[in-house]
Structures are given as C-alpha cells and as structure tokens.
Coordinates of C-alpha atoms in Angstrom, one line a residue:
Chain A
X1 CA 57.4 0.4 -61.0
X2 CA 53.8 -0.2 -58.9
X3 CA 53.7 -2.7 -56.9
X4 CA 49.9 -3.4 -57.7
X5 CA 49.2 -5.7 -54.9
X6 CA 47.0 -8.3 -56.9
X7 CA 43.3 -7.8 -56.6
X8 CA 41.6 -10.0 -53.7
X9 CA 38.2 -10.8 -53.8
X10 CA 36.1 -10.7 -50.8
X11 CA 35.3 -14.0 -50.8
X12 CA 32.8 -16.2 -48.6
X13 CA 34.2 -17.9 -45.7
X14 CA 32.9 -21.1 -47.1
X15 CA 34.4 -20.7 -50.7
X16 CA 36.5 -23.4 -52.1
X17 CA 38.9 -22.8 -54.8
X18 CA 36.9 -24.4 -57.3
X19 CA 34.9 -21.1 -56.6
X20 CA 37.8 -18.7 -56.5
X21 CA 38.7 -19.5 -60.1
X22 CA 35.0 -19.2 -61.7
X23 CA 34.5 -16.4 -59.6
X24 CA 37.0 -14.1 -61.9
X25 CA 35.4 -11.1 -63.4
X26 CA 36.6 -8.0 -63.2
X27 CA 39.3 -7.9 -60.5
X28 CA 38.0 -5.9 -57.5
X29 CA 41.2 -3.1 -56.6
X30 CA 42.0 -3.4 -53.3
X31 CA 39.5 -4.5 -51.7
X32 CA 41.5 -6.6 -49.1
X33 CA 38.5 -9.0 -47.1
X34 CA 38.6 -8.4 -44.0
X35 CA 38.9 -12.1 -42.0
X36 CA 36.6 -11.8 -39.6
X37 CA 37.8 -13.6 -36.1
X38 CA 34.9 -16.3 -36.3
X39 CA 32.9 -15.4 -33.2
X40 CA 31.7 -17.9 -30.7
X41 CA 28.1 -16.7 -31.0
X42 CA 26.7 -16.9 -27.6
X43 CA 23.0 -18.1 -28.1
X44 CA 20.8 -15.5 -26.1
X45 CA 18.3 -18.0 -26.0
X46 CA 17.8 -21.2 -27.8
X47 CA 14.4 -21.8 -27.2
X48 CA 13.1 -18.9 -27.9
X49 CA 14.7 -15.8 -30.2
X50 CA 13.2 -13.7 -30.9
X51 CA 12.7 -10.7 -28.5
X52 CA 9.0 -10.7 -27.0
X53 CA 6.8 -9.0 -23.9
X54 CA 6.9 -10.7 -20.3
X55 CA 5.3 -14.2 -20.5
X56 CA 2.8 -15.0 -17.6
X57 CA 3.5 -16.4 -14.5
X58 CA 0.8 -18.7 -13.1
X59 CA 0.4 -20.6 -9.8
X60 CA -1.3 -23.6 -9.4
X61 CA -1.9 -23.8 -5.7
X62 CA -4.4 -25.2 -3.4
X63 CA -3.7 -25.2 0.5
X64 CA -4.2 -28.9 1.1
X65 CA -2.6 -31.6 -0.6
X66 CA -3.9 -34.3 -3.2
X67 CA -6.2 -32.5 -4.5
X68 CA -4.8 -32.4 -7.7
X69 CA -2.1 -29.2 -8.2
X70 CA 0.1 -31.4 -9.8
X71 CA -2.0 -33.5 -12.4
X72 CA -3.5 -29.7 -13.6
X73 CA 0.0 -28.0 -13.7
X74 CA 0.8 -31.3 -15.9
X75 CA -2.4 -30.8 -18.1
X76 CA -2.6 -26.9 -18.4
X77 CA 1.1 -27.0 -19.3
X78 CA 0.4 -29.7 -22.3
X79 CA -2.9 -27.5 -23.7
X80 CA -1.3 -24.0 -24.0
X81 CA 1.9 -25.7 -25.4
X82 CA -0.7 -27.7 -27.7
X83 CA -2.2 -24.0 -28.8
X84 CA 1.3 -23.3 -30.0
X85 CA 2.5 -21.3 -27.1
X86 CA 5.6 -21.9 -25.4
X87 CA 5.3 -23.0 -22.1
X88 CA 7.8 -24.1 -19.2
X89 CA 6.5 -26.1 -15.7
X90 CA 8.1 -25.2 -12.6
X91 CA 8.0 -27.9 -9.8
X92 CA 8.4 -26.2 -6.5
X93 CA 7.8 -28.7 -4.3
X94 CA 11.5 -29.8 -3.3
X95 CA 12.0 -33.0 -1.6
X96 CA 8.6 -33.9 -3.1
X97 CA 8.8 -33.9 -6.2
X98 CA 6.2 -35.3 -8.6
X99 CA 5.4 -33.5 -11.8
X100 CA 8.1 -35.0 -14.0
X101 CA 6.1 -38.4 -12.7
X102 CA 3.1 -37.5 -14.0
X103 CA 4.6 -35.8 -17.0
X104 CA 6.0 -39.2 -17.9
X105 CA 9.3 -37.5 -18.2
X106 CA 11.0 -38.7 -14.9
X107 CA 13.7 -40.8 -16.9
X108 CA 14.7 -37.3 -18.5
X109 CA 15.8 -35.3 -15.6
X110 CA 19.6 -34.9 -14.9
X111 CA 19.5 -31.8 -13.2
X112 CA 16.5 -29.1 -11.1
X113 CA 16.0 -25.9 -10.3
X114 CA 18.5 -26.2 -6.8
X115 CA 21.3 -26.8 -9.7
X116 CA 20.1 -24.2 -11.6
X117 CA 19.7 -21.5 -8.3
X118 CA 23.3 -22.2 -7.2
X119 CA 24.9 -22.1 -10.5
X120 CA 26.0 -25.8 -11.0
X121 CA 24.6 -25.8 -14.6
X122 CA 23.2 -23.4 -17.0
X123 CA 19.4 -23.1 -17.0
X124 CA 19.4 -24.9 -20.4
X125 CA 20.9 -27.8 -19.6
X126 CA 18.1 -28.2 -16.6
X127 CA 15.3 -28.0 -19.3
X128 CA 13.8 -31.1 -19.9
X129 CA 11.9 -31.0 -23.6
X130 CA 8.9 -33.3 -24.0
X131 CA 9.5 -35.0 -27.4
X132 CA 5.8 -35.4 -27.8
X133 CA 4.8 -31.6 -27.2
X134 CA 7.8 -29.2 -28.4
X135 CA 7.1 -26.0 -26.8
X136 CA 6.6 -27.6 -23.6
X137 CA 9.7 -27.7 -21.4
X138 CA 10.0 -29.1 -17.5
X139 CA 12.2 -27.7 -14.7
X140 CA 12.0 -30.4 -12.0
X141 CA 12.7 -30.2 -8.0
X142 CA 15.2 -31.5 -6.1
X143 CA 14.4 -34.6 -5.0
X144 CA 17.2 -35.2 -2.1
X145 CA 17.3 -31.1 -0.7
X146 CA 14.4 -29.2 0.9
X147 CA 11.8 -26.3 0.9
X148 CA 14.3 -24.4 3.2
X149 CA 17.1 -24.8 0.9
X150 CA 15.9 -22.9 -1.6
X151 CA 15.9 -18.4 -1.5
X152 CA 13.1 -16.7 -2.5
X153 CA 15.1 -13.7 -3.8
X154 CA 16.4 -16.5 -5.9
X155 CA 13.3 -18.2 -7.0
X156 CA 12.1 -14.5 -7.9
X157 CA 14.9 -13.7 -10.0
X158 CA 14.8 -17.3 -11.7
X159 CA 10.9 -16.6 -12.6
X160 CA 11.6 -13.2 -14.1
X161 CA 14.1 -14.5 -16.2
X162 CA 11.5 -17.6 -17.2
X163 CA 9.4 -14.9 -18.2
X164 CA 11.6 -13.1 -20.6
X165 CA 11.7 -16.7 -22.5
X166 CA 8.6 -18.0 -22.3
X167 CA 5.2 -17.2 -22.8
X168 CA 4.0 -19.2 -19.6
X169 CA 5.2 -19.8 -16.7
X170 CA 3.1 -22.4 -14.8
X171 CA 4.7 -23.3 -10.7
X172 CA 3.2 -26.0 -9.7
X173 CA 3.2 -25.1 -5.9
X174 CA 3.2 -27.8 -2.8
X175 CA 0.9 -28.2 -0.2
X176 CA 1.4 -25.8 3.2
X177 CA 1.9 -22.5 3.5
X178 CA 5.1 -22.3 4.5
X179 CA 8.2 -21.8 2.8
X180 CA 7.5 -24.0 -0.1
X181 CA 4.4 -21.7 -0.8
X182 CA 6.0 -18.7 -0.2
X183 CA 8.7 -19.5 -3.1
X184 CA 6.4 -20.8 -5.0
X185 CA 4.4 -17.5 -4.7
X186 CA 6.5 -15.3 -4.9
X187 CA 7.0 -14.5 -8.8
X188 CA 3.4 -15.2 -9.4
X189 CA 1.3 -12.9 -11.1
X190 CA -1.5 -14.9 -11.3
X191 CA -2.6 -17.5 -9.1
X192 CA -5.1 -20.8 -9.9
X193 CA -6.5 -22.2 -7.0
X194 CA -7.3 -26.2 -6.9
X195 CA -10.1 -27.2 -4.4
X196 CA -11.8 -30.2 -4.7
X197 CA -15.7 -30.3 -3.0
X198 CA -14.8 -31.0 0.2
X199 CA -14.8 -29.3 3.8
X200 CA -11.1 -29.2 4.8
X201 CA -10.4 -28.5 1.2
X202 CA -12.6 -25.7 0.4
X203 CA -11.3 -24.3 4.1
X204 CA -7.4 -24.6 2.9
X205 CA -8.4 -23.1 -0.4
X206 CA -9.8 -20.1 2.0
X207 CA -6.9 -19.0 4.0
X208 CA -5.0 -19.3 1.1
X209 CA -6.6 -16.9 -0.9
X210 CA -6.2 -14.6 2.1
X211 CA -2.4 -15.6 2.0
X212 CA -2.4 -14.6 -1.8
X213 CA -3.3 -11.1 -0.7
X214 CA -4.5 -8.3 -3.2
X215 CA -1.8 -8.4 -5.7
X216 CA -2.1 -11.5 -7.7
X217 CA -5.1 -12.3 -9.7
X218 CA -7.1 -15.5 -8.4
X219 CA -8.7 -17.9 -10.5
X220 CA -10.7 -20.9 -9.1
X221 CA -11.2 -24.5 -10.6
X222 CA -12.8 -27.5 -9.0
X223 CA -11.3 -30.5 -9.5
X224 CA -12.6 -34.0 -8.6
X225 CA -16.2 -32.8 -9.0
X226 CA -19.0 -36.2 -8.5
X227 CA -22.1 -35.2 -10.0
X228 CA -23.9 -38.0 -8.7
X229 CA -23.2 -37.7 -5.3
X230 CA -24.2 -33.7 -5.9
X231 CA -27.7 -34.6 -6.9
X232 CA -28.1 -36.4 -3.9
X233 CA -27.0 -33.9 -1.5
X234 CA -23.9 -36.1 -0.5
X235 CA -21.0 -33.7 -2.2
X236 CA -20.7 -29.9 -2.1
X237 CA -22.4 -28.6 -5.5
X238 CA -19.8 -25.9 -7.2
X239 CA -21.9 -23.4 -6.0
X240 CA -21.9 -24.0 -2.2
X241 CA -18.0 -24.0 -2.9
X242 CA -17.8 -20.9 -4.6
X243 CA -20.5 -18.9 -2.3
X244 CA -17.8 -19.7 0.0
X245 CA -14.8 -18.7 -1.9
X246 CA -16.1 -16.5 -4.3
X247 CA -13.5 -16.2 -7.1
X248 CA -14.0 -16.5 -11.0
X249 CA -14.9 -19.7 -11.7
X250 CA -12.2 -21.4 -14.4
X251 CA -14.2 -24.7 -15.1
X252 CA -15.0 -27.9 -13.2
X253 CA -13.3 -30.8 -13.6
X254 CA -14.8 -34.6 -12.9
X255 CA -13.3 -37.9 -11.2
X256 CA -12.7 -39.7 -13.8
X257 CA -10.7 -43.0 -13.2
X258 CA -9.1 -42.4 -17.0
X259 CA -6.7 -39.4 -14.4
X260 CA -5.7 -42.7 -12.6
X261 CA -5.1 -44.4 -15.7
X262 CA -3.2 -41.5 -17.3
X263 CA -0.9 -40.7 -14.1
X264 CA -0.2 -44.6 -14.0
X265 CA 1.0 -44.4 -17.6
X266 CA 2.7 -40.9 -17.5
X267 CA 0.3 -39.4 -20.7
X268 CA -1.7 -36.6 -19.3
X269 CA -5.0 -37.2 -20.2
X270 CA -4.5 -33.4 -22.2
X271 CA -2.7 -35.0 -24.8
X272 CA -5.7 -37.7 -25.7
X273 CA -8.0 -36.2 -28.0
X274 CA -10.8 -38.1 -27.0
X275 CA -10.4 -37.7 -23.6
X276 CA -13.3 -35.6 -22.2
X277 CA -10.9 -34.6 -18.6
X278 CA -8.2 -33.9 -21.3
X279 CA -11.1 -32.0 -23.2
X280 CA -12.0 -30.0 -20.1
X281 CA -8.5 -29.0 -19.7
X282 CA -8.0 -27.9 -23.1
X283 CA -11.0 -25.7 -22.6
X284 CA -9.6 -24.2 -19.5
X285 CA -6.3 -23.5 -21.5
X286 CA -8.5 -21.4 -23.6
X287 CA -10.3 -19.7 -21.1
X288 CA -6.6 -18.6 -19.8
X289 CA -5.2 -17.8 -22.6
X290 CA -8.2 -15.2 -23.7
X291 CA -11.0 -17.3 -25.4
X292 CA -14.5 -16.2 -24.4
X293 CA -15.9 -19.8 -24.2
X294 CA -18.0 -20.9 -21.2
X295 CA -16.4 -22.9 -18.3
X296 CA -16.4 -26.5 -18.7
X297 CA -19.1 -27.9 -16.2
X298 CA -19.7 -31.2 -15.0
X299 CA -22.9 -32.6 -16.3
X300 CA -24.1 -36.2 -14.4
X301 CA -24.2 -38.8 -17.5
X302 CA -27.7 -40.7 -17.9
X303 CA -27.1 -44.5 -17.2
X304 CA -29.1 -46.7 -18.9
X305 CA -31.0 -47.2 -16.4
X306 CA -31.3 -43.8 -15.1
X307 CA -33.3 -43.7 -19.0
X308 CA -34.9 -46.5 -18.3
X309 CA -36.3 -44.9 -14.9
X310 CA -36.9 -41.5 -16.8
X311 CA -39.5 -43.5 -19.3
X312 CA -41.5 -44.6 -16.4
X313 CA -42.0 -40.9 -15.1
X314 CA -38.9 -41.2 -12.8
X315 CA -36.2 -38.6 -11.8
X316 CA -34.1 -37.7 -14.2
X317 CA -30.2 -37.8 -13.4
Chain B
X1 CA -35.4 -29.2 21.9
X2 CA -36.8 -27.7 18.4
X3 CA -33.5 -28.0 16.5
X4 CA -34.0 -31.7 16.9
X5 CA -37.4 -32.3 16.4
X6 CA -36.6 -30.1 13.2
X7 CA -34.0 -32.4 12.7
X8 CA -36.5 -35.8 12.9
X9 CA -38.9 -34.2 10.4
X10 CA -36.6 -32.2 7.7
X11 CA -33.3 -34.5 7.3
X12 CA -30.6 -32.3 6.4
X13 CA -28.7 -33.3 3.6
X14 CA -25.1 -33.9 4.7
X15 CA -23.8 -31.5 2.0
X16 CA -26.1 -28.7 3.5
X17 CA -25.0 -29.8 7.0
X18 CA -21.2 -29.1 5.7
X19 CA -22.2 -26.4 3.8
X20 CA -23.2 -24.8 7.3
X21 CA -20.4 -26.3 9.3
X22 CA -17.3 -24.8 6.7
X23 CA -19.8 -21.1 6.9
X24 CA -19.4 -21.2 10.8
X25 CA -16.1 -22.6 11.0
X26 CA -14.5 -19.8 8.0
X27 CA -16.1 -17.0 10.2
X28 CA -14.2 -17.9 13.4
X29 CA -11.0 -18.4 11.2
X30 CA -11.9 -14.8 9.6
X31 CA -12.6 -13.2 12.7
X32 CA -9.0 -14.5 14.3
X33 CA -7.2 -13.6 11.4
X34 CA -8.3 -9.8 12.2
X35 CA -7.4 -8.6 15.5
X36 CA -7.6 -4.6 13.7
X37 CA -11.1 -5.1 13.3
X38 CA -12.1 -6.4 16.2
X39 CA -10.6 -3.8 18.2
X40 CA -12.4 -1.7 15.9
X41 CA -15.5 -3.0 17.0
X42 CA -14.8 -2.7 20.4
X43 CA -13.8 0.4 20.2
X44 CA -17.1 1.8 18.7
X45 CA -19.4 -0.4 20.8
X46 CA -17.8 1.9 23.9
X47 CA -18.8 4.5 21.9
X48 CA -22.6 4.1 21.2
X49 CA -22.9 2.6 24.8
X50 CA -20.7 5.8 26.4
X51 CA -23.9 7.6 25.0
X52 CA -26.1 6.2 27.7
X53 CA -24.2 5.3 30.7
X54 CA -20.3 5.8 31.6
X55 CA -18.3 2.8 31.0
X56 CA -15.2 2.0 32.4
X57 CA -13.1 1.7 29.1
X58 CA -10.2 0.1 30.3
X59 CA -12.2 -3.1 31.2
X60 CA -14.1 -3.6 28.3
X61 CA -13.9 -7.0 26.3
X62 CA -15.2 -8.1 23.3
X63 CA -14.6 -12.0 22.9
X64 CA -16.4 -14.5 20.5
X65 CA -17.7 -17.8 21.3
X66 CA -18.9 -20.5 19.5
X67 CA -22.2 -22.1 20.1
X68 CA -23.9 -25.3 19.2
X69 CA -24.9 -23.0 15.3
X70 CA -24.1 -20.1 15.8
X71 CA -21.1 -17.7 16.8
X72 CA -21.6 -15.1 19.6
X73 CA -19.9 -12.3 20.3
X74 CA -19.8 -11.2 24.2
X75 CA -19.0 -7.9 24.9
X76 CA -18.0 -7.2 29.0
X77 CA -18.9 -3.4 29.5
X78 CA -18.6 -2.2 33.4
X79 CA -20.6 0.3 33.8
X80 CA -20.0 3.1 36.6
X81 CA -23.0 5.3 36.5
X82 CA -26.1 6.2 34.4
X83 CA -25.9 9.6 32.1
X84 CA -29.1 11.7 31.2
X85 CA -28.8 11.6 28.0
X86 CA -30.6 14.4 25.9
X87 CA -32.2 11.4 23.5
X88 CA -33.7 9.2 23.0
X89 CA -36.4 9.6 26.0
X90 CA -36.4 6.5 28.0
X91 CA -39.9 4.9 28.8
X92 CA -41.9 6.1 30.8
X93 CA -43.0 5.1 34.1
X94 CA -46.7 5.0 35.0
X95 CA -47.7 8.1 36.3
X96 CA -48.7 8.5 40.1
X97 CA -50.6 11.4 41.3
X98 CA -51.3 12.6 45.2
X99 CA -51.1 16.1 44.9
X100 CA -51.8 17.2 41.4
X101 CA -49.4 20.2 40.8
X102 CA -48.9 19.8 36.9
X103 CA -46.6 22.8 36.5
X104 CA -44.3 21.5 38.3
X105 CA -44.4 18.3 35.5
X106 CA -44.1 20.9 32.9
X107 CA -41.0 20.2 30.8
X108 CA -40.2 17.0 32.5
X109 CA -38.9 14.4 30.1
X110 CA -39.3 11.4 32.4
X111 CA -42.6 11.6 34.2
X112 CA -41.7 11.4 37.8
X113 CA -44.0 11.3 40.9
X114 CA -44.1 14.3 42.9
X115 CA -42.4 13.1 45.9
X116 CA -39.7 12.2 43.7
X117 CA -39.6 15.5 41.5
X118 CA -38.7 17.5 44.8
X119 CA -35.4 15.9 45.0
X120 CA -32.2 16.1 42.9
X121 CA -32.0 13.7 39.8
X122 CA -31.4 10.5 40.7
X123 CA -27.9 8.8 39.7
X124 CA -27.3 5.0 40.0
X125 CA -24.3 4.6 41.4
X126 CA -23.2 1.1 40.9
X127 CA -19.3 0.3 42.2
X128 CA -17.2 -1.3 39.6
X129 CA -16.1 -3.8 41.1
X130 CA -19.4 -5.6 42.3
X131 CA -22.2 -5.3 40.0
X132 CA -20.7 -4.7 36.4
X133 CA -23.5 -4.3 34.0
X134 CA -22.4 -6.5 31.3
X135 CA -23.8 -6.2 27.3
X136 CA -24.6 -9.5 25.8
X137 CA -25.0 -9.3 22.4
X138 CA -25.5 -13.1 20.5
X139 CA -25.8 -13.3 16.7
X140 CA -27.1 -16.3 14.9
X141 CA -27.6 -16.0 11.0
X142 CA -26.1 -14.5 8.9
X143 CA -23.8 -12.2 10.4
X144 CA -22.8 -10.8 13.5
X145 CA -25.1 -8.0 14.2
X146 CA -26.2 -6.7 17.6
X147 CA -29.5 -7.2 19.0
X148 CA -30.4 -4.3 21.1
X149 CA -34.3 -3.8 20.2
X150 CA -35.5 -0.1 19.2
X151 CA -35.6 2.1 22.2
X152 CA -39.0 1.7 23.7
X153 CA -41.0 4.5 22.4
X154 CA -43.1 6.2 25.3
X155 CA -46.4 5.5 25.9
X156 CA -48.6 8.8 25.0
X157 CA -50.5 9.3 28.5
X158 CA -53.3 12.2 27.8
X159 CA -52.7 14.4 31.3
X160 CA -55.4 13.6 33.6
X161 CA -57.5 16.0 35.0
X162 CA -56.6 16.2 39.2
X163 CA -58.7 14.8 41.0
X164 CA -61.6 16.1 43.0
X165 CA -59.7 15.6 45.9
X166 CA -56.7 17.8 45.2
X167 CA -58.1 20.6 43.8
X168 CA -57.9 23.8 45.3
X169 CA -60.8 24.7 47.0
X170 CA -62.9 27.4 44.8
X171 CA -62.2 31.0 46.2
X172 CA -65.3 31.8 47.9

C-alpha cells in the first residue's frame, strides 16, 4: 500500500485556514512548501533604496566667521530638498554648533556626528528628518567635545558613505583654518565660498581659496550685499570683490532683516515663498543643481522718495 | 606732497580706498605664501645682472617692503668687478682728441681717448666688503616689475676730421 503523503499546497505565509479550504483545486503532488526561516531583512538604507551614482559633496566655507556659512548651508539644504532631491547637512563645527538652531530643529537632536564616528549609534538614528521638508535630513555637531576630537580619516570615510545615500552632501564648515576646516574639507568635492563685501572678509575668503588648493571646484556667493551703501561708494560693489577673488560668481544675496527674523524663528527664509532672500536661494539651488539661469543680483529698490527725486531730474537709485 | 593735494581735490571713496588697501595687503600675503618663487626671482635677477658685472651670489638678497601705496621689492647685489660684455654697447663718452690717430680707434666699441687706448682695459675693482653696488628696483602699480630704463643707445658722433694741428706735415 502507498503511503501517498497527502498533497500540501504551497501556501502564503499569511494564509489563514479560511483560505486553505477554498483554496482546494486540484491537489498539487508533492510539492512540500518550503518554510522559509523568516529573515531579519537588514535595511541597506532606509532613506534611500534604490542603488544610485555618488551624490555631491559641497562645502560651504568662508575663512572668517559670521558671515553667514551657516544661514546658507540652512537655505541651500531646504531648496535642493524643495526640488525633490535628497539632501543631508553636515554641521562641522563641534563645540559650536548652530545649524540645527537656525534649522529650527534643535529640539530634535539626540545624537551627532562624534556618536556617529565612534560607533555609539547607527548613522540612522543620528539623522534628524525635518517634518516640513522630507528629503531633507540634519547631522548635528557635538556640542560638549571639540574640533580636535574628531579624525579626518574618519570624517572622510563618513562623507563617502553620505554620498552613497544621498544626492547632496552640504558641510557646513566653521570659521579658521585649522582643524575644524581641514575636516570639514576634507571629503569635499566642491567648495562654496561665503564672503560678505568687506575687507577682512574678502581677505579670509582669499587665503582660503589658496587653502582649498586645485582639487576642489570653488564657487563664490556674496552674502550680506547693501546696495545702497554700493552706490555711494561706502561698500565693496561685487565686482571689486570678485576682481579680487576671481571665482564663478553663484549669486548675491542682500541684508535683509526678514534673515534676522527667520533665524529668530528657526524657518529659513527658503521655505517662504514669498520671500525674495528665500527666492534668491532657491535660484542658487538651481544654479547648483544644473539650471542655466542667471545669478540672482542685488538690485537697490526705488524709495518713494528716491521716485519722487527721479521726477524732478534727480539721480536715480 | 601730491598724493595729498590729490587727496583735497579728488575724495576717494572709502570703498575705492579699501578696494586699494585689500589689493596691496593680498600681494604681501601672496608674496609670503611663496618662498619658491621668490627664490626664483632672485635667482634670475643674478642672472641678467651676472651679464654685466660679477656679482657675488652668495650675498644676494631679494626682500620686499611695503611703502606708504605701493610694495617694493629691494634687491642687495655686491658687486666685485665690471665684465665687458659683448652687448649691448654702453654709452659713449664724449670724444677727446690731441693727437688724431684714428686707426688706432678702428674697431673700438667704447670710444676712448688716446691716452687711455695705450693702456690695458680698464677694470673697476671695487672690494666687497666696502662699496657694494646695490640694485634698487621699486614697483608701484600694478605689479612688481623692474625699472631698469633701456640701455642708453649711443650717440652717433660723425668722425671728425683731425685737426689742422695734428696732421702730418705734407711730404715735401
């Protein structure tokens, strides 16, 4: 007599036994379902997966400090993400930090990139997502370690990785050109230097870009720009600054007390739509991400008395 | 003295006067920054002058300074002793004549009087350590470029006739 070993479907994993019995058709002969151990499946990467090409890495450094590294990072960051790329920030400037601050996201961070270096916590856990831009994700410093603390093997190999995720990488880079800027630097293919229209700024901005050397590509943009005080010969014009420094010209951005207003508040000025600083960002965003659309200059509004003045045959602002 | 009457009559604007000041200040930066290129300099400023007169090449110095708008560069070249060069001719002295003997100025390249044409070639010996010669070259705008003027060009003389005086007495 055969022992016919009764017919097993290959059933889903999922499949109740109100399925098994309405499933019945013809029997299936030894098919014996194999149970598959239910794997643990690693995600490779949860915020991005599907395989792509090297994202850039971008530096937004200066030389000097205040002249407003951070509050572009911040910006920048928000109008790629906005165009639907996925971006992450790197704040290098440990001990110092500030670009969670201006982010607005400050009350988000648990852990930095220190916890990430030494292994304390996986990289994903260190990611802070902003809710209000999703493909927009923050690395912060370490507010109670320093510059020296951190290896720039290290901060190299942490980049690299940053850029098989992502398809920016913006650092935002701290003042000096010391350590800090050497980490900073270091997995930087590109480089965007912040100089404001001033003399010890546009001379920091100048041994830097002698510090950056031959390998990274060097973008310019001038931030803080008083078009005003241009006209009447009281401010470096853009083009005395960039006679000087003579790199490709990103755009200009103005002083505009709505930055003040937006860093008080922790909403970038890039994500108001009416914002014309948040406007000149976003076109800078598309200037680095391919566009061909002209830099975003600086143009002196006409007060109504400066109209008034024009009418009567005077000079125009 | 000019620069500030200049200054009373043509205010400059204080974004050209930092314009000017970051210009000067960058090229001092520049030029410490580059210690290879400087030595560079050096090294072919000894040249070109090594064509003219023999320079004691262990002593020479090449330093910059900085000046009320401008940046100099000094170069200290000792010199030990003048070469004949083969070009360019150096200017000529006026010539002197008290016995006319013009073959014997045939060929000459510096016009010499005749007392001095019977002796050797003169060399200027000057000892190291007293009189160096120095080269001081200054530069103003826009870059540093040496200021030696074009080598005086001779004066064309048209060979006199000798004079009454000197000439041979007719064979009778």
């Amino acid at each position: 007599m055969h022992d016919t070993q009764p017919a097993t479907l290959a059933v889903p994993l999922a499949a109740t036994s109100d399925f098994e019995s309405e499933s019945t058709t013809a029997p299936i002969a030894h098919v014996s379902a194999p149970t598959p151990a239910s794997p643990i499946v690693e995600p490779v990467a949860t915020v991005q997966s599907l395989p792509k090409t090297r994202g850039r890495s971008i530096v937004v450094t200066s030389g000097k400090g205040g002249v407003g590294k951070t509050t572009t990072t911040a910006n920048l960051g928000i109008a790629l993400a906005q165009r639907g790329a996925s971006v992450v920030l790197i704040d290098a400037d440990v001990g110092l930090r500030n670009l969670d601050l201006v982010l607005g996201l400050e009350s988000r961070v648990r852990y930095h990139v220190l916890d990430v270096l030494e292994d304390t916590v996986e990289l994903e856990d260190a990611l802070v997502h902003d809710k209000r831009v999703p493909k927009l994700h923050l690395l912060a410093a370490a507010q109670t370690r320093e510059k020296d603390d951190v290896r720039t093997e290290a901060m190299l190999a942490l980049v690299e990785r940053l850029r098989t995720l992502y398809d920016y990488v913006l650092i935002d880079c701290p003042a000096g050109i010391e350590t800090g800027f050497k980490n900073a630097v270091v997995g930087a293919d590109e480089a965007i230097i912040v100089c404001t229209p001033e003399v010890s700024a546009v001379r920091d901005a100048d041994r830097v870009v002698g510090l950056l050397g031959n390998r990274i590509d060097v973008k310019l943009i001038v931030n803080r720009l008083r078009p005003a005080l241009v006209r009447k010969g009281k401010m470096l014009s853009v083009d005395d600054v960039n006679s000087i420094l003579r790199l490709p010209l990103l755009g200009v951005v103005a002083d505009e007390a709505e930055v003040i207003v937006s860093t008080n508040r922790g909403e970038p000025v890039a994500l108001v739509e009416t914002s014309r600083t948040g406007e000149a960002y976003r076109v800078i965003a598309a200037r680095i991400a391919g566009d061909d659309v002209a830099a975003p200059q600086v143009v002196e509004e006409q007060t109504f008395f400066g109209k008034l003045g024009g009418m009567f045959g005077g000079r125009r602002a | 003295m000019i620069d500030w009457l200049a200054k009373m009559f043509k205010p400059q604007t204080s974004s050209a006067t930092a314009k000017e000041r970051l210009r000067l200040v960058l090229l001092s930066d520049h030029l410490s920054l580059a210690p290879e290129v400087i030595e560079a300099l050096r090294l072919d400023l000894i040249a070109v002058i090594s064509k003219y007169v023999e320079v004691d090449e262990s002593s020479c110095d090449v330093t910059f300074e900085r000046q009320d708008s401008a940046i100099a560069m000094l170069a200290n070249i000792p010199i030990l002793s003048m070469k004949r060069p083969p070009q360019p001719p150096a200017p000529r002295p006026p010539m002197r004549r008290e016995e006319a003997t013009p073959s014997e100025h045939a060929g000459a390249s510096i016009a010499l009087t005749d007392a001095e044409a019977s002796i050797a070639p003169p060399t200027i010996e000057v000892p190291q350590s007293t009189q160096p010669a120095s080269v001081v070259i200054s530069a103003t705008q826009p870059t540093i470029s040496s200021q030696p003027g074009p080598a005086p060009q001779p004066k064309r003389r048209r060979r006199r006739k000798p004079s009454p005086t000197v000439q041979p007495a007719p064979a009778q």
